[in-house]
Amino acid sequence: MGDVARTRVEAAEAGTALLWVRGLTRAGLEPADLELASGELLLISGPSGAGKSLLLRALADLDPNSGEIFLKGEPRNRFPAPQWRRLVTYLSATPGWWAPTVQEHFRPEDKDIAAGMLARLGLPPQAMEWDVDRLSTGESQRLALLRALVQCPAVLLLDEPTGALDAKSTAQVEDFLRERLANGLAVILVSHDRAQGRRLAKRSLVMAKGGKLSEGPP
């Protein structure tokens, strides 16, 4: 296939996938190719230190990187950086908080929406008023997930989002994600929990040491 024909084929592919990635790379990461459809959850597994978090951060454009990324057929460079990071949202395994209380991390127009979702994640109504300093790791993970979701991202990049949760809280988070997936949210999930992967994902990729991706088990 010639270069022009290949470009046309890739452009067509980029237009049909919600998220389309070719040759995404950064320090510590082999060039990565992947596609993600609306309503799909893609699992990425692999050993610690392989580069899974680096990949998610590159997708969110949080670190210097190169490669082609299209969202809904539009190249990443057409989006201002803050808009891209709202649409392709990365949630770290240890979320960051920068203000004293939880509610200060939500836009005024989102606070009522967030308050209405607290119970779905096993959190009490007063959780929005809590001081960040009093949050347990599990509470921090769930409230950060809520903070991300009320921004209505197109793609959510989750890095071990239930690593600090008990079985009941994990099930609540998974049920909440299934609901959002049914409404069109796309998710890339990094998890060491194989059972969770089987529950949520229909497709998976495995990252080897050095950051090389390959197809994983269904």
mmCIF file of N, CA and C in Angstrom, residues 141-202:
data_model
loop_
_atom_site.group_PDB
_atom_site.id
_atom_site.type_symbol
_atom_site.label_atom_id
_atom_site.label_comp_id
_atom_site.label_asym_id
_atom_site.label_seq_id
_atom_site.Cartn_x
_atom_site.Cartn_y
_atom_site.Cartn_z
ATOM 1 N N GLN A 141 -10.216 7.837 46.419
ATOM 2 C CA GLN A 141 -10.373 7.257 45.087
ATOM 3 C C GLN A 141 -11.794 7.434 44.567
ATOM 4 N N ARG A 142 -12.784 7.167 45.411
ATOM 5 C CA ARG A 142 -14.173 7.254 44.954
ATOM 6 C C ARG A 142 -14.600 8.701 44.688
ATOM 7 N N LEU A 143 -14.180 9.623 45.547
ATOM 8 C CA LEU A 143 -14.540 11.022 45.329
ATOM 9 C C LEU A 143 -13.822 11.599 44.115
ATOM 10 N N ALA A 144 -12.605 11.165 43.864
ATOM 11 C CA ALA A 144 -11.905 11.618 42.667
ATOM 12 C C ALA A 144 -12.567 11.069 41.404
ATOM 13 N N LEU A 145 -13.058 9.835 41.469
ATOM 14 C CA LEU A 145 -13.804 9.282 40.333
ATOM 15 C C LEU A 145 -15.053 10.117 40.071
ATOM 16 N N LEU A 146 -15.757 10.474 41.124
ATOM 17 C CA LEU A 146 -16.936 11.324 40.974
ATOM 18 C C LEU A 146 -16.560 12.671 40.386
ATOM 19 N N ARG A 147 -15.472 13.252 40.876
ATOM 20 C CA ARG A 147 -14.986 14.539 40.357
ATOM 21 C C ARG A 147 -14.718 14.465 38.861
ATOM 22 N N ALA A 148 -14.154 13.356 38.415
ATOM 23 C CA ALA A 148 -13.863 13.190 36.993
ATOM 24 C C ALA A 148 -15.149 13.019 36.181
ATOM 25 N N LEU A 149 -16.080 12.226 36.698
ATOM 26 C CA LEU A 149 -17.269 11.895 35.911
ATOM 27 C C LEU A 149 -18.213 13.070 35.729
ATOM 28 N N VAL A 150 -18.304 13.965 36.717
ATOM 29 C CA VAL A 150 -19.226 15.093 36.560
ATOM 30 C C VAL A 150 -18.746 16.074 35.495
ATOM 31 N N GLN A 151 -17.487 15.944 35.052
ATOM 32 C CA GLN A 151 -17.005 16.779 33.952
ATOM 33 C C GLN A 151 -17.432 16.239 32.588
ATOM 34 N N CYS A 152 -18.108 15.078 32.579
ATOM 35 C CA CYS A 152 -18.616 14.455 31.356
ATOM 36 C C CYS A 152 -17.510 14.214 30.325
ATOM 37 N N PRO A 153 -16.467 13.465 30.688
ATOM 38 C CA PRO A 153 -15.422 13.150 29.702
ATOM 39 C C PRO A 153 -15.963 12.208 28.642
ATOM 40 N N ALA A 154 -15.300 12.199 27.493
ATOM 41 C CA ALA A 154 -15.605 11.206 26.459
ATOM 42 C C ALA A 154 -14.862 9.912 26.746
ATOM 43 N N VAL A 155 -13.632 10.051 27.264
ATOM 44 C CA VAL A 155 -12.775 8.904 27.581
ATOM 45 C C VAL A 155 -12.244 9.094 28.993
ATOM 46 N N LEU A 156 -12.357 8.049 29.805
ATOM 47 C CA LEU A 156 -11.850 8.087 31.173
ATOM 48 C C LEU A 156 -10.698 7.079 31.284
ATOM 49 N N LEU A 157 -9.564 7.552 31.755
ATOM 50 C CA LEU A 157 -8.353 6.747 31.886
ATOM 51 C C LEU A 157 -8.163 6.444 33.369
ATOM 52 N N LEU A 158 -8.407 5.207 33.753
ATOM 53 C CA LEU A 158 -8.425 4.828 35.161
ATOM 54 C C LEU A 158 -7.221 3.972 35.503
ATOM 55 N N ASP A 159 -6.468 4.409 36.504
ATOM 56 C CA ASP A 159 -5.259 3.712 36.936
ATOM 57 C C ASP A 159 -5.519 3.085 38.306
ATOM 58 N N GLU A 160 -5.831 1.784 38.320
ATOM 59 C CA GLU A 160 -6.112 1.050 39.558
ATOM 60 C C GLU A 160 -7.143 1.792 40.425
ATOM 61 N N PRO A 161 -8.345 2.038 39.890
ATOM 62 C CA PRO A 161 -9.299 2.892 40.611
ATOM 63 C C PRO A 161 -9.917 2.252 41.848
ATOM 64 N N THR A 162 -9.809 0.926 41.990
ATOM 65 C CA THR A 162 -10.396 0.261 43.149
ATOM 66 C C THR A 162 -9.331 -0.449 43.993
ATOM 67 N N GLY A 163 -8.078 -0.084 43.817
ATOM 68 C CA GLY A 163 -6.990 -0.776 44.494
ATOM 69 C C GLY A 163 -7.075 -0.713 46.012
ATOM 70 N N ALA A 164 -7.703 0.336 46.555
ATOM 71 C CA ALA A 164 -7.774 0.493 48.010
ATOM 72 C C ALA A 164 -9.160 0.187 48.563
ATOM 73 N N LEU A 165 -10.046 -0.405 47.740
ATOM 74 C CA LEU A 165 -11.434 -0.598 48.152
ATOM 75 C C LEU A 165 -11.709 -2.036 48.569
ATOM 76 N N ASP A 166 -12.673 -2.196 49.484
ATOM 77 C CA ASP A 166 -13.125 -3.536 49.835
ATOM 78 C C ASP A 166 -14.070 -4.050 48.750
ATOM 79 N N ALA A 167 -14.522 -5.289 48.896
ATOM 80 C CA ALA A 167 -15.320 -5.928 47.847
ATOM 81 C C ALA A 167 -16.633 -5.186 47.595
ATOM 82 N N LYS A 168 -17.289 -4.726 48.666
ATOM 83 C CA LYS A 168 -18.562 -4.025 48.495
ATOM 84 C C LYS A 168 -18.373 -2.717 47.737
ATOM 85 N N SER A 169 -17.381 -1.929 48.139
ATOM 86 C CA SER A 169 -17.139 -0.646 47.471
ATOM 87 C C SER A 169 -16.691 -0.862 46.029
ATOM 88 N N THR A 170 -15.881 -1.885 45.790
ATOM 89 C CA THR A 170 -15.461 -2.198 44.422
ATOM 90 C C THR A 170 -16.660 -2.516 43.553
ATOM 91 N N ALA A 171 -17.590 -3.313 44.071
ATOM 92 C CA ALA A 171 -18.795 -3.651 43.302
ATOM 93 C C ALA A 171 -19.617 -2.404 42.994
ATOM 94 N N GLN A 172 -19.695 -1.459 43.947
ATOM 95 C CA GLN A 172 -20.443 -0.225 43.707
ATOM 96 C C GLN A 172 -19.792 0.600 42.601
ATOM 97 N N VAL A 173 -18.466 0.695 42.621
ATOM 98 C CA VAL A 173 -17.763 1.428 41.575
ATOM 99 C C VAL A 173 -17.974 0.755 40.224
ATOM 100 N N GLU A 174 -17.871 -0.562 40.172
ATOM 101 C CA GLU A 174 -18.044 -1.273 38.912
ATOM 102 C C GLU A 174 -19.458 -1.108 38.364
ATOM 103 N N ASP A 175 -20.457 -1.164 39.226
ATOM 104 C CA ASP A 175 -21.834 -0.947 38.771
ATOM 105 C C ASP A 175 -22.013 0.461 38.215
ATOM 106 N N PHE A 176 -21.409 1.427 38.884
ATOM 107 C CA PHE A 176 -21.498 2.815 38.436
ATOM 108 C C PHE A 176 -20.837 2.976 37.065
ATOM 109 N N LEU A 177 -19.681 2.341 36.886
ATOM 110 C CA LEU A 177 -18.998 2.406 35.589
ATOM 111 C C LEU A 177 -19.824 1.734 34.497
ATOM 112 N N ARG A 178 -20.453 0.613 34.787
ATOM 113 C CA ARG A 178 -21.289 -0.056 33.781
ATOM 114 C C ARG A 178 -22.409 0.861 33.306
ATOM 115 N N GLU A 179 -22.999 1.591 34.246
ATOM 116 C CA GLU A 179 -24.064 2.527 33.881
ATOM 117 C C GLU A 179 -23.547 3.611 32.950
ATOM 118 N N ARG A 180 -22.374 4.144 33.247
ATOM 119 C CA ARG A 180 -21.824 5.198 32.413
ATOM 120 C C ARG A 180 -21.372 4.657 31.060
ATOM 121 N N LEU A 181 -20.859 3.442 31.034
ATOM 122 C CA LEU A 181 -20.498 2.822 29.762
ATOM 123 C C LEU A 181 -21.733 2.652 28.884
ATOM 124 N N ALA A 182 -22.847 2.255 29.488
ATOM 125 C CA ALA A 182 -24.087 2.086 28.730
ATOM 126 C C ALA A 182 -24.564 3.405 28.137
ATOM 127 N N ASN A 183 -24.136 4.523 28.741
ATOM 128 C CA ASN A 183 -24.495 5.850 28.237
ATOM 129 C C ASN A 183 -23.452 6.423 27.283
ATOM 130 N N GLY A 184 -22.436 5.613 26.920
ATOM 131 C CA GLY A 184 -21.492 6.038 25.889
ATOM 132 C C GLY A 184 -20.098 6.383 26.349
ATOM 133 N N LEU A 185 -19.863 6.457 27.665
ATOM 134 C CA LEU A 185 -18.509 6.715 28.141
ATOM 135 C C LEU A 185 -17.581 5.588 27.697
ATOM 136 N N ALA A 186 -16.370 5.928 27.292
ATOM 137 C CA ALA A 186 -15.342 4.937 26.977
ATOM 138 C C ALA A 186 -14.282 4.977 28.069
ATOM 139 N N VAL A 187 -13.764 3.812 28.432
ATOM 140 C CA VAL A 187 -12.836 3.706 29.556
ATOM 141 C C VAL A 187 -11.634 2.868 29.165
ATOM 142 N N ILE A 188 -10.451 3.336 29.532
ATOM 143 C CA ILE A 188 -9.254 2.494 29.518
ATOM 144 C C ILE A 188 -8.882 2.266 30.972
ATOM 145 N N LEU A 189 -8.876 0.996 31.363
ATOM 146 C CA LEU A 189 -8.669 0.616 32.753
ATOM 147 C C LEU A 189 -7.349 -0.121 32.907
ATOM 148 N N VAL A 190 -6.485 0.406 33.736
ATOM 149 C CA VAL A 190 -5.271 -0.300 34.147
ATOM 150 C C VAL A 190 -5.585 -0.993 35.460
ATOM 151 N N SER A 191 -5.420 -2.312 35.484
ATOM 152 C CA SER A 191 -5.731 -3.062 36.694
ATOM 153 C C SER A 191 -4.904 -4.338 36.754
ATOM 154 N N HIS A 192 -4.479 -4.682 37.966
ATOM 155 C CA HIS A 192 -3.830 -5.970 38.214
ATOM 156 C C HIS A 192 -4.857 -7.030 38.624
ATOM 157 N N ASP A 193 -6.104 -6.617 38.784
ATOM 158 C CA ASP A 193 -7.158 -7.515 39.241
ATOM 159 C C ASP A 193 -7.761 -8.235 38.028
ATOM 160 N N ARG A 194 -7.354 -9.485 37.806
ATOM 161 C CA ARG A 194 -7.830 -10.220 36.632
ATOM 162 C C ARG A 194 -9.328 -10.464 36.686
ATOM 163 N N ALA A 195 -9.841 -10.712 37.870
ATOM 164 C CA ALA A 195 -11.279 -10.936 37.996
ATOM 165 C C ALA A 195 -12.058 -9.681 37.613
ATOM 166 N N GLN A 196 -11.547 -8.521 38.002
ATOM 167 C CA GLN A 196 -12.205 -7.279 37.622
ATOM 168 C C GLN A 196 -12.178 -7.103 36.107
ATOM 169 N N GLY A 197 -11.050 -7.418 35.497
ATOM 170 C CA GLY A 197 -10.956 -7.344 34.048
ATOM 171 C C GLY A 197 -11.990 -8.218 33.363
ATOM 172 N N ARG A 198 -12.182 -9.439 33.871
ATOM 173 C CA ARG A 198 -13.165 -10.343 33.273
ATOM 174 C C ARG A 198 -14.581 -9.818 33.456
ATOM 175 N N ARG A 199 -14.827 -9.138 34.568
ATOM 176 C CA ARG A 199 -16.176 -8.611 34.817
ATOM 177 C C ARG A 199 -16.515 -7.426 33.928
ATOM 178 N N LEU A 200 -15.527 -6.614 33.600
ATOM 179 C CA LEU A 200 -15.816 -5.337 32.948
ATOM 180 C C LEU A 200 -15.430 -5.262 31.475
ATOM 181 N N ALA A 201 -14.360 -5.946 31.083
ATOM 182 C CA ALA A 201 -13.785 -5.733 29.751
ATOM 183 C C ALA A 201 -14.108 -6.887 28.806
ATOM 184 N N LYS A 202 -14.365 -6.537 27.555
ATOM 185 C CA LYS A 202 -14.498 -7.539 26.498
ATOM 186 C C LYS A 202 -13.224 -7.643 25.666
#
